[in-house]
Tab-separated table of C-alpha atoms in Angstrom:
chain	number	residue	atom	x	y	z
A	5	MET	CA	54.739	-2.112	25.812
A	6	SER	CA	51.769	-0.829	24.318
A	7	ALA	CA	50.878	3.131	24.540
A	8	VAL	CA	47.142	2.235	24.566
A	9	ASN	CA	45.555	-0.600	26.761
A	10	ILE	CA	41.842	-1.542	26.617
A	11	THR	CA	40.683	-1.396	30.534
A	12	ASN	CA	36.953	-2.565	30.086
A	13	VAL	CA	34.453	-3.490	27.343
A	14	ALA	CA	30.903	-3.621	28.588
A	15	ILE	CA	28.318	-4.517	25.818
A	16	LEU	CA	25.393	-2.990	26.397
A	17	ASP	CA	21.486	-4.248	25.825
A	18	ASN	CA	22.709	-7.590	25.747
A	19	PRO	CA	20.977	-10.094	24.227
A	20	ALA	CA	18.938	-8.047	22.253
A	21	PRO	CA	16.985	-8.828	18.929
A	22	PHE	CA	19.573	-9.819	16.216
A	23	LEU	CA	18.345	-6.286	13.867
A	24	SER	CA	19.387	-3.886	16.876
A	25	PRO	CA	22.232	-2.029	17.410
A	26	PHE	CA	25.047	-2.847	19.058
A	27	ARG	CA	26.577	-0.753	21.817
A	28	PHE	CA	30.023	-1.203	23.244
A	29	GLU	CA	30.962	0.713	26.216
A	30	ILE	CA	34.819	1.073	26.007
A	31	SER	CA	37.562	2.469	28.220
A	32	TYR	CA	41.083	2.553	27.827
A	33	GLU	CA	43.923	4.345	29.261
A	34	CYS	CA	46.630	6.005	27.092
A	35	LEU	CA	50.429	5.741	28.880
A	36	ASP	CA	51.662	8.071	26.104
A	37	SER	CA	50.513	11.197	23.849
A	38	LEU	CA	49.738	10.322	20.630
A	39	LYS	CA	49.563	12.531	17.737
A	40	ASP	CA	47.220	11.185	15.510
A	41	ASP	CA	43.786	9.474	15.974
A	42	ILE	CA	43.421	5.641	17.211
A	43	GLU	CA	40.858	3.865	14.948
A	44	TRP	CA	38.172	1.683	16.494
A	45	LYS	CA	36.800	-1.096	14.097
A	46	LEU	CA	33.611	-3.522	15.115
A	47	ILE	CA	33.605	-6.572	12.462
A	48	TYR	CA	30.956	-9.234	12.306
A	49	VAL	CA	32.186	-12.597	10.769
A	50	GLY	CA	29.283	-13.756	8.576
A	51	SER	CA	30.920	-16.895	8.291
A	52	ALA	CA	32.973	-18.978	9.292
A	53	GLU	CA	34.771	-20.648	6.291
A	54	ASP	CA	34.705	-17.502	4.089
A	55	GLU	CA	35.961	-13.883	5.106
A	56	THR	CA	34.490	-11.668	1.792
A	57	TYR	CA	30.800	-12.185	4.030
A	58	ASP	CA	32.494	-10.157	7.003
A	59	GLN	CA	30.564	-7.035	7.426
A	60	GLN	CA	32.538	-4.096	8.971
A	61	LEU	CA	29.932	-2.472	11.334
A	62	GLU	CA	31.332	0.906	12.078
A	63	SER	CA	34.695	2.447	12.163
A	64	VAL	CA	35.434	5.476	14.348
A	65	LEU	CA	38.680	7.989	14.490
A	66	VAL	CA	39.639	8.567	17.754
A	67	GLY	CA	42.298	11.786	18.878
A	68	PRO	CA	44.791	12.829	19.074
A	69	VAL	CA	45.256	11.392	22.559
A	70	ASN	CA	46.805	12.497	25.209
A	71	VAL	CA	47.697	10.511	28.309
A	72	GLY	CA	44.951	9.811	30.515
A	73	ASN	CA	41.765	7.626	31.149
A	74	TYR	CA	38.903	7.403	28.686
A	75	ARG	CA	35.575	6.431	27.979
A	76	PHE	CA	32.859	6.147	25.071
A	77	VAL	CA	30.068	4.385	23.772
A	78	LEU	CA	30.448	2.698	20.178
A	79	GLU	CA	27.378	2.279	18.382
A	80	ALA	CA	27.238	0.174	15.424
A	81	ASP	CA	24.192	-0.934	13.017
A	82	PRO	CA	23.233	-4.443	12.669
A	83	PRO	CA	24.710	-6.797	10.307
A	84	ASP	CA	23.052	-6.722	7.270
A	85	PRO	CA	21.092	-10.337	7.088
A	86	SER	CA	21.013	-10.234	3.457
A	87	LYS	CA	25.007	-10.240	3.377
A	88	ILE	CA	25.248	-13.538	5.362
A	89	ARG	CA	23.971	-17.120	3.878
A	90	GLU	CA	20.831	-18.309	5.162
A	91	GLU	CA	22.899	-21.221	6.454
A	92	ASP	CA	24.813	-18.850	8.710
A	93	ILE	CA	22.430	-16.680	10.153
A	94	ILE	CA	21.460	-19.277	13.265
A	95	GLY	CA	24.090	-20.639	15.272
A	96	VAL	CA	27.441	-19.321	16.526
A	97	THR	CA	29.895	-16.876	15.040
A	98	VAL	CA	32.284	-13.765	15.882
A	99	LEU	CA	32.556	-10.144	16.565
A	100	LEU	CA	35.524	-8.646	16.704
A	101	LEU	CA	36.156	-5.145	18.524
A	102	THR	CA	39.896	-3.861	16.971
A	103	CYS	CA	42.035	-0.924	17.421
A	104	SER	CA	44.432	0.634	15.150
A	105	TYR	CA	47.167	3.676	14.922
A	106	LEU	CA	48.506	4.657	11.712
A	107	GLY	CA	46.848	1.671	10.097
A	108	GLN	CA	48.567	-0.852	12.340
A	109	GLU	CA	46.513	-3.193	14.436
A	110	PHE	CA	47.851	-3.497	17.752
A	111	ILE	CA	44.342	-4.968	19.756
A	112	ARG	CA	41.906	-7.201	18.787
A	113	VAL	CA	38.922	-8.422	21.113
A	114	GLY	CA	36.768	-11.170	19.860
A	115	TYR	CA	33.545	-12.182	21.001
A	116	TYR	CA	31.572	-15.296	20.169
A	117	VAL	CA	27.787	-14.554	19.601
A	118	ASN	CA	24.630	-16.765	19.676
A	119	ASN	CA	22.216	-16.328	16.979
A	120	ASP	CA	18.971	-18.235	17.851
A	121	TYR	CA	14.886	-17.802	17.940
A	122	ASP	CA	13.589	-16.325	21.134
A	123	ASP	CA	10.450	-18.314	20.538
A	124	GLU	CA	11.363	-22.633	22.216
A	125	GLN	CA	8.887	-23.442	19.689
A	126	LEU	CA	10.947	-22.089	16.491
A	127	ARG	CA	13.859	-23.365	18.116
A	128	GLU	CA	12.755	-26.833	18.609
A	129	GLU	CA	11.382	-26.841	15.088
A	130	PRO	CA	12.949	-24.177	13.181
A	131	PRO	CA	11.388	-22.767	9.677
A	132	GLN	CA	13.274	-23.510	6.469
A	133	LYS	CA	13.628	-19.782	5.956
A	134	VAL	CA	14.687	-18.044	8.699
A	135	ILE	CA	12.514	-15.355	10.529
A	136	ILE	CA	14.861	-12.814	11.163
A	137	ASP	CA	12.408	-10.303	13.544
A	138	LYS	CA	12.634	-13.697	15.809
A	139	VAL	CA	16.147	-14.294	15.965
A	140	GLN	CA	17.918	-13.280	19.261
A	141	ARG	CA	21.551	-12.334	19.668
A	142	ASN	CA	23.481	-13.360	22.560
A	143	VAL	CA	27.157	-11.793	22.615
A	144	LEU	CA	29.215	-14.181	25.213
A	145	ALA	CA	30.727	-10.949	26.698
A	146	ASP	CA	32.555	-13.015	29.702
A	147	LYS	CA	34.740	-15.047	27.956
A	148	PRO	CA	36.231	-12.192	25.190
A	149	ARG	CA	39.570	-13.645	23.135
A	150	VAL	CA	42.258	-10.613	23.509
A	151	THR	CA	45.269	-10.428	20.947
A	152	LYS	CA	47.717	-8.180	21.211
A	153	PHE	CA	50.249	-7.077	18.231
A	154	PRO	CA	53.558	-4.930	19.077
A	155	ILE	CA	53.787	-1.839	16.633
A	156	ASN	CA	56.077	1.316	16.801
A	157	PHE	CA	53.532	4.216	18.479
A	158	GLN	CA	56.299	6.821	17.550
A	159	PRO	CA	57.352	6.298	14.400
A	160	ASP	CA	59.167	9.052	13.845
A	161	ASN	CA	61.834	8.195	16.875
A	162	ASN	CA	64.222	5.657	16.586
A	163	GLU	CA	63.395	3.182	19.222
A	164	GLN	CA	66.784	3.426	21.130
A	165	GLY	CA	66.807	7.201	20.026
A	166	GLU	CA	70.108	6.398	18.689
A	167	GLN	CA	71.274	7.862	15.603
A	168	PRO	CA	70.790	5.871	12.695
A	169	ALA	CA	74.495	4.579	10.865
A	170	GLU	CA	76.110	7.028	8.490
A	171	PRO	CA	76.295	5.121	5.333
A	172	LEU	CA	79.096	3.756	4.007
A	173	ASP	CA	81.190	6.024	1.245
A	174	GLN	CA	82.125	3.771	-1.468
A	175	ALA	CA	84.221	6.000	-3.196
A	176	ALA	CA	86.432	6.748	-0.168
A	177	ILE	CA	87.106	3.235	0.600
A	178	ASN	CA	88.303	2.537	-3.120
A	179	ASN	CA	90.432	5.672	-2.930
A	180	GLU	CA	92.122	3.743	0.224
A	181	GLN	CA	92.447	0.595	-1.627
A	182	GLU	CA	94.047	1.826	-4.318
A	183	GLN	CA	96.609	4.203	-2.144
A	184	ASP	CA	97.346	0.828	-0.507
A	185	GLN	CA	97.924	-0.934	-3.956
A	186	GLN	CA	100.456	1.866	-4.599
A	187	SER	CA	102.389	2.214	-1.989
A	188	SER	CA	103.187	-1.805	-1.875
A	189	PRO	CA	105.957	-2.665	-4.071
A	190	PRO	CA	104.591	-4.827	-7.024
A	191	PRO	CA	104.575	-8.747	-6.678
A	192	PRO	CA	107.362	-10.676	-8.323
A	193	PRO	CA	106.994	-11.811	-11.920
A	194	SER	CA	105.255	-15.208	-11.887
A	195	PRO	CA	107.015	-18.005	-14.581
A	196	LEU	CA	103.923	-18.055	-16.147
A	197	ASP	CA	103.788	-14.655	-17.262
A	198	ASN	CA	106.954	-15.177	-19.470
A	199	LYS	CA	105.371	-18.322	-21.034
A	200	SER	CA	104.594	-18.226	-24.669
A	201	GLU	CA	101.679	-19.936	-25.783
Protein backbone atom coordinates (compact mmCIF):
# COMPACT_ATOMS: atom_id res chain seq x y z
CA MET A 1 0.00 0.00 0.00
CA SER A 2 1.28 3.45 -0.90
CA ALA A 3 2.15 5.89 1.88
CA VAL A 4 1.12 8.83 -0.35
CA ASN A 5 -2.03 9.04 -2.47
CA ILE A 6 -3.13 11.82 -4.80
CA THR A 7 -6.69 12.78 -3.93
CA ASN A 8 -7.24 15.47 -6.58
CA VAL A 9 -5.48 17.42 -9.32
CA ALA A 10 -7.06 20.60 -10.66
CA ILE A 11 -5.50 22.18 -13.74
CA LEU A 12 -5.85 25.94 -13.36
CA ASP A 13 -6.06 28.37 -16.29
CA ASN A 14 -7.04 25.72 -18.80
CA PRO A 15 -7.26 26.11 -21.80
CA ALA A 16 -4.46 28.65 -22.06
CA PRO A 17 -2.03 30.14 -24.56
CA PHE A 18 0.84 27.75 -25.37
CA LEU A 19 3.43 30.12 -23.88
CA SER A 20 1.65 30.67 -20.55
CA PRO A 21 2.82 28.84 -17.40
CA PHE A 22 1.19 25.63 -16.22
CA ARG A 23 -0.57 25.70 -12.83
CA PHE A 24 -1.64 22.49 -11.11
CA GLU A 25 -3.40 22.44 -7.75
CA ILE A 26 -2.42 19.09 -6.25
CA SER A 27 -4.15 17.55 -3.22
CA TYR A 28 -2.69 14.45 -1.60
CA GLU A 29 -2.79 12.47 1.61
CA CYS A 30 0.08 10.95 3.53
CA LEU A 31 -0.80 7.78 5.47
CA ASP A 32 2.63 7.25 7.02
CA SER A 33 5.21 9.84 8.13
CA LEU A 34 8.16 10.09 5.75
CA LYS A 35 11.62 11.20 6.84
CA ASP A 36 12.64 12.50 3.43
CA ASP A 37 11.10 14.79 0.84
CA ILE A 38 8.84 13.65 -1.96
CA GLU A 39 9.65 14.98 -5.43
CA TRP A 40 7.02 16.21 -7.87
CA LYS A 41 7.92 16.63 -11.56
CA LEU A 42 6.08 17.96 -14.57
CA ILE A 43 7.29 16.63 -17.94
CA TYR A 44 6.17 17.73 -21.40
CA VAL A 45 6.44 15.01 -24.06
CA GLY A 46 7.75 16.79 -27.14
CA SER A 47 7.53 13.82 -29.49
CA ALA A 48 5.76 10.46 -29.34
CA GLU A 49 8.62 8.84 -31.27
CA ASP A 50 11.68 10.28 -29.51
CA GLU A 51 12.01 10.92 -25.77
CA THR A 52 15.04 13.18 -26.29
CA TYR A 53 12.46 15.90 -27.04
CA ASP A 54 10.87 15.52 -23.59
CA GLN A 55 11.26 18.59 -21.38
CA GLN A 56 11.20 18.59 -17.60
CA LEU A 57 9.24 21.76 -16.88
CA GLU A 58 9.52 21.71 -13.09
CA SER A 59 10.81 19.66 -10.19
CA VAL A 60 9.98 20.49 -6.57
CA LEU A 61 10.79 18.79 -3.27
CA VAL A 62 8.10 18.75 -0.58
CA GLY A 63 8.72 17.51 2.93
CA PRO A 64 9.49 15.95 5.23
CA VAL A 65 5.87 14.79 5.14
CA ASN A 66 3.83 13.87 8.23
CA VAL A 67 0.52 12.02 8.32
CA GLY A 68 -2.26 14.25 7.01
CA ASN A 69 -3.85 15.93 3.99
CA TYR A 70 -1.96 18.46 1.89
CA ARG A 71 -2.58 20.82 -1.02
CA PHE A 72 -0.25 23.04 -3.02
CA VAL A 73 -0.03 24.73 -6.41
CA LEU A 74 2.71 23.52 -8.73
CA GLU A 75 3.67 26.22 -11.25
CA ALA A 76 5.85 25.45 -14.23
CA ASP A 77 7.15 27.34 -17.22
CA PRO A 78 5.75 26.30 -20.60
CA PRO A 79 7.85 24.08 -22.84
CA ASP A 80 10.51 25.74 -24.97
CA PRO A 81 9.10 25.58 -28.52
CA SER A 82 12.62 25.74 -29.99
CA LYS A 83 13.25 22.27 -28.48
CA ILE A 84 10.19 20.75 -30.17
CA ARG A 85 10.16 19.71 -33.79
CA GLU A 86 7.99 22.07 -35.85
CA GLU A 87 5.69 19.23 -36.97
CA ASP A 88 5.09 18.16 -33.34
CA ILE A 89 3.93 21.52 -31.94
CA ILE A 90 0.40 21.41 -33.38
CA GLY A 91 -1.62 18.33 -32.45
CA VAL A 92 -1.94 16.01 -29.48
CA THR A 93 0.85 15.26 -27.03
CA VAL A 94 1.20 14.18 -23.39
CA LEU A 95 1.96 15.93 -20.10
CA LEU A 96 3.23 13.80 -17.19
CA LEU A 97 2.94 14.61 -13.50
CA THR A 98 5.11 12.26 -11.44
CA CYS A 99 5.87 11.80 -7.76
CA SER A 100 8.94 10.02 -6.34
CA TYR A 101 10.37 9.15 -2.95
CA LEU A 102 14.10 8.49 -2.51
CA GLY A 103 14.51 8.46 -6.29
CA GLN A 104 11.76 5.85 -6.77
CA GLU A 105 8.77 6.94 -8.84
CA PHE A 106 5.56 5.68 -7.24
CA ILE A 107 2.86 7.52 -9.18
CA ARG A 108 2.50 8.94 -12.69
CA VAL A 109 -0.48 10.88 -13.98
CA GLY A 110 -0.63 11.35 -17.74
CA TYR A 111 -2.76 13.94 -19.51
CA TYR A 112 -3.40 14.38 -23.21
CA VAL A 113 -2.74 17.93 -24.40
CA ASN A 114 -4.25 19.29 -27.59
CA ASN A 115 -2.31 22.19 -29.14
CA ASP A 116 -4.10 24.08 -31.89
CA TYR A 117 -4.57 27.58 -33.23
CA ASP A 118 -7.05 29.75 -31.36
CA ASP A 119 -8.11 31.31 -34.67
CA GLU A 120 -10.53 29.33 -36.87
CA GLN A 121 -8.99 30.56 -40.11
CA LEU A 122 -5.52 29.44 -38.99
CA ARG A 123 -6.95 26.03 -38.03
CA GLU A 124 -8.49 25.62 -41.49
CA GLU A 125 -5.45 26.93 -43.36
CA PRO A 126 -2.41 26.43 -41.09
CA PRO A 127 0.68 28.41 -42.08
CA GLN A 128 3.83 26.53 -43.08
CA LYS A 129 5.72 27.94 -40.09
CA VAL A 130 3.98 27.67 -36.70
CA ILE A 131 2.90 31.02 -35.23
CA ILE A 132 3.46 30.08 -31.59
CA ASP A 133 1.75 33.19 -30.20
CA LYS A 134 -1.50 32.02 -31.81
CA VAL A 135 -1.32 28.45 -30.43
CA GLN A 136 -3.58 27.47 -27.57
CA ARG A 137 -3.11 24.37 -25.42
CA ASN A 138 -5.95 22.43 -23.87
CA VAL A 139 -5.07 19.83 -21.22
CA LEU A 140 -7.75 17.13 -21.28
CA ALA A 141 -8.09 17.11 -17.51
CA ASP A 142 -11.18 14.92 -17.26
CA LYS A 143 -9.45 11.74 -18.48
CA PRO A 144 -6.07 11.38 -16.77
CA ARG A 145 -4.22 8.09 -16.93
CA VAL A 146 -2.92 7.15 -13.48
CA THR A 147 -0.16 4.55 -13.05
CA LYS A 148 1.05 3.43 -9.62
CA PHE A 149 4.35 1.69 -8.91
CA PRO A 150 5.01 -0.26 -5.68
CA ILE A 151 8.04 1.04 -3.77
CA ASN A 152 9.42 0.65 -0.25
CA PHE A 153 8.60 3.86 1.64
CA GLN A 154 10.53 2.67 4.74
CA PRO A 155 13.81 1.29 3.33
CA ASP A 156 15.43 1.20 6.81
CA ASN A 157 12.85 -1.29 8.09
CA ASN A 158 12.50 -4.89 6.99
CA GLU A 159 8.99 -5.11 5.47
CA GLN A 160 7.77 -7.89 7.83
CA GLY A 161 9.71 -6.57 10.81
CA GLU A 162 11.72 -9.80 10.89
CA GLN A 163 15.37 -10.06 11.71
CA PRO A 164 17.53 -10.84 8.70
CA ALA A 165 18.76 -14.43 8.55
CA GLU A 166 22.23 -14.98 9.97
CA PRO A 167 24.87 -15.75 7.39
CA LEU A 168 26.04 -19.34 7.20
CA ASP A 169 29.32 -20.06 8.99
CA GLN A 170 31.06 -22.12 6.32
CA ALA A 171 34.08 -22.87 8.58
CA ALA A 172 31.83 -24.41 11.24
CA ILE A 173 30.08 -26.55 8.60
CA ASN A 174 33.41 -27.78 7.22
CA ASN A 175 34.66 -28.58 10.77
CA GLU A 176 31.51 -30.65 11.49
CA GLN A 177 32.00 -32.61 8.26
CA GLU A 178 35.63 -33.37 9.17
CA GLN A 179 34.60 -34.64 12.63
CA ASP A 180 31.95 -36.90 11.06
CA GLN A 181 34.56 -38.39 8.72
CA GLN A 182 37.04 -39.04 11.58
CA SER A 183 34.47 -40.78 13.82
CA SER A 184 33.21 -43.16 11.12
CA PRO A 185 35.26 -46.27 10.29
CA PRO A 186 37.29 -46.11 7.07
CA PRO A 187 35.67 -47.79 4.09
CA PRO A 188 36.92 -51.28 3.18
CA PRO A 189 39.67 -51.30 0.59
CA SER A 190 38.49 -51.50 -2.94
CA PRO A 191 39.86 -54.19 -5.24
CA LEU A 192 40.91 -51.41 -7.55
CA ASP A 193 43.21 -49.94 -4.85
CA ASN A 194 45.52 -53.01 -5.02
CA LYS A 195 45.55 -53.18 -8.77
CA SER A 196 48.91 -52.21 -10.22
CA GLU A 197 49.25 -50.75 -13.63
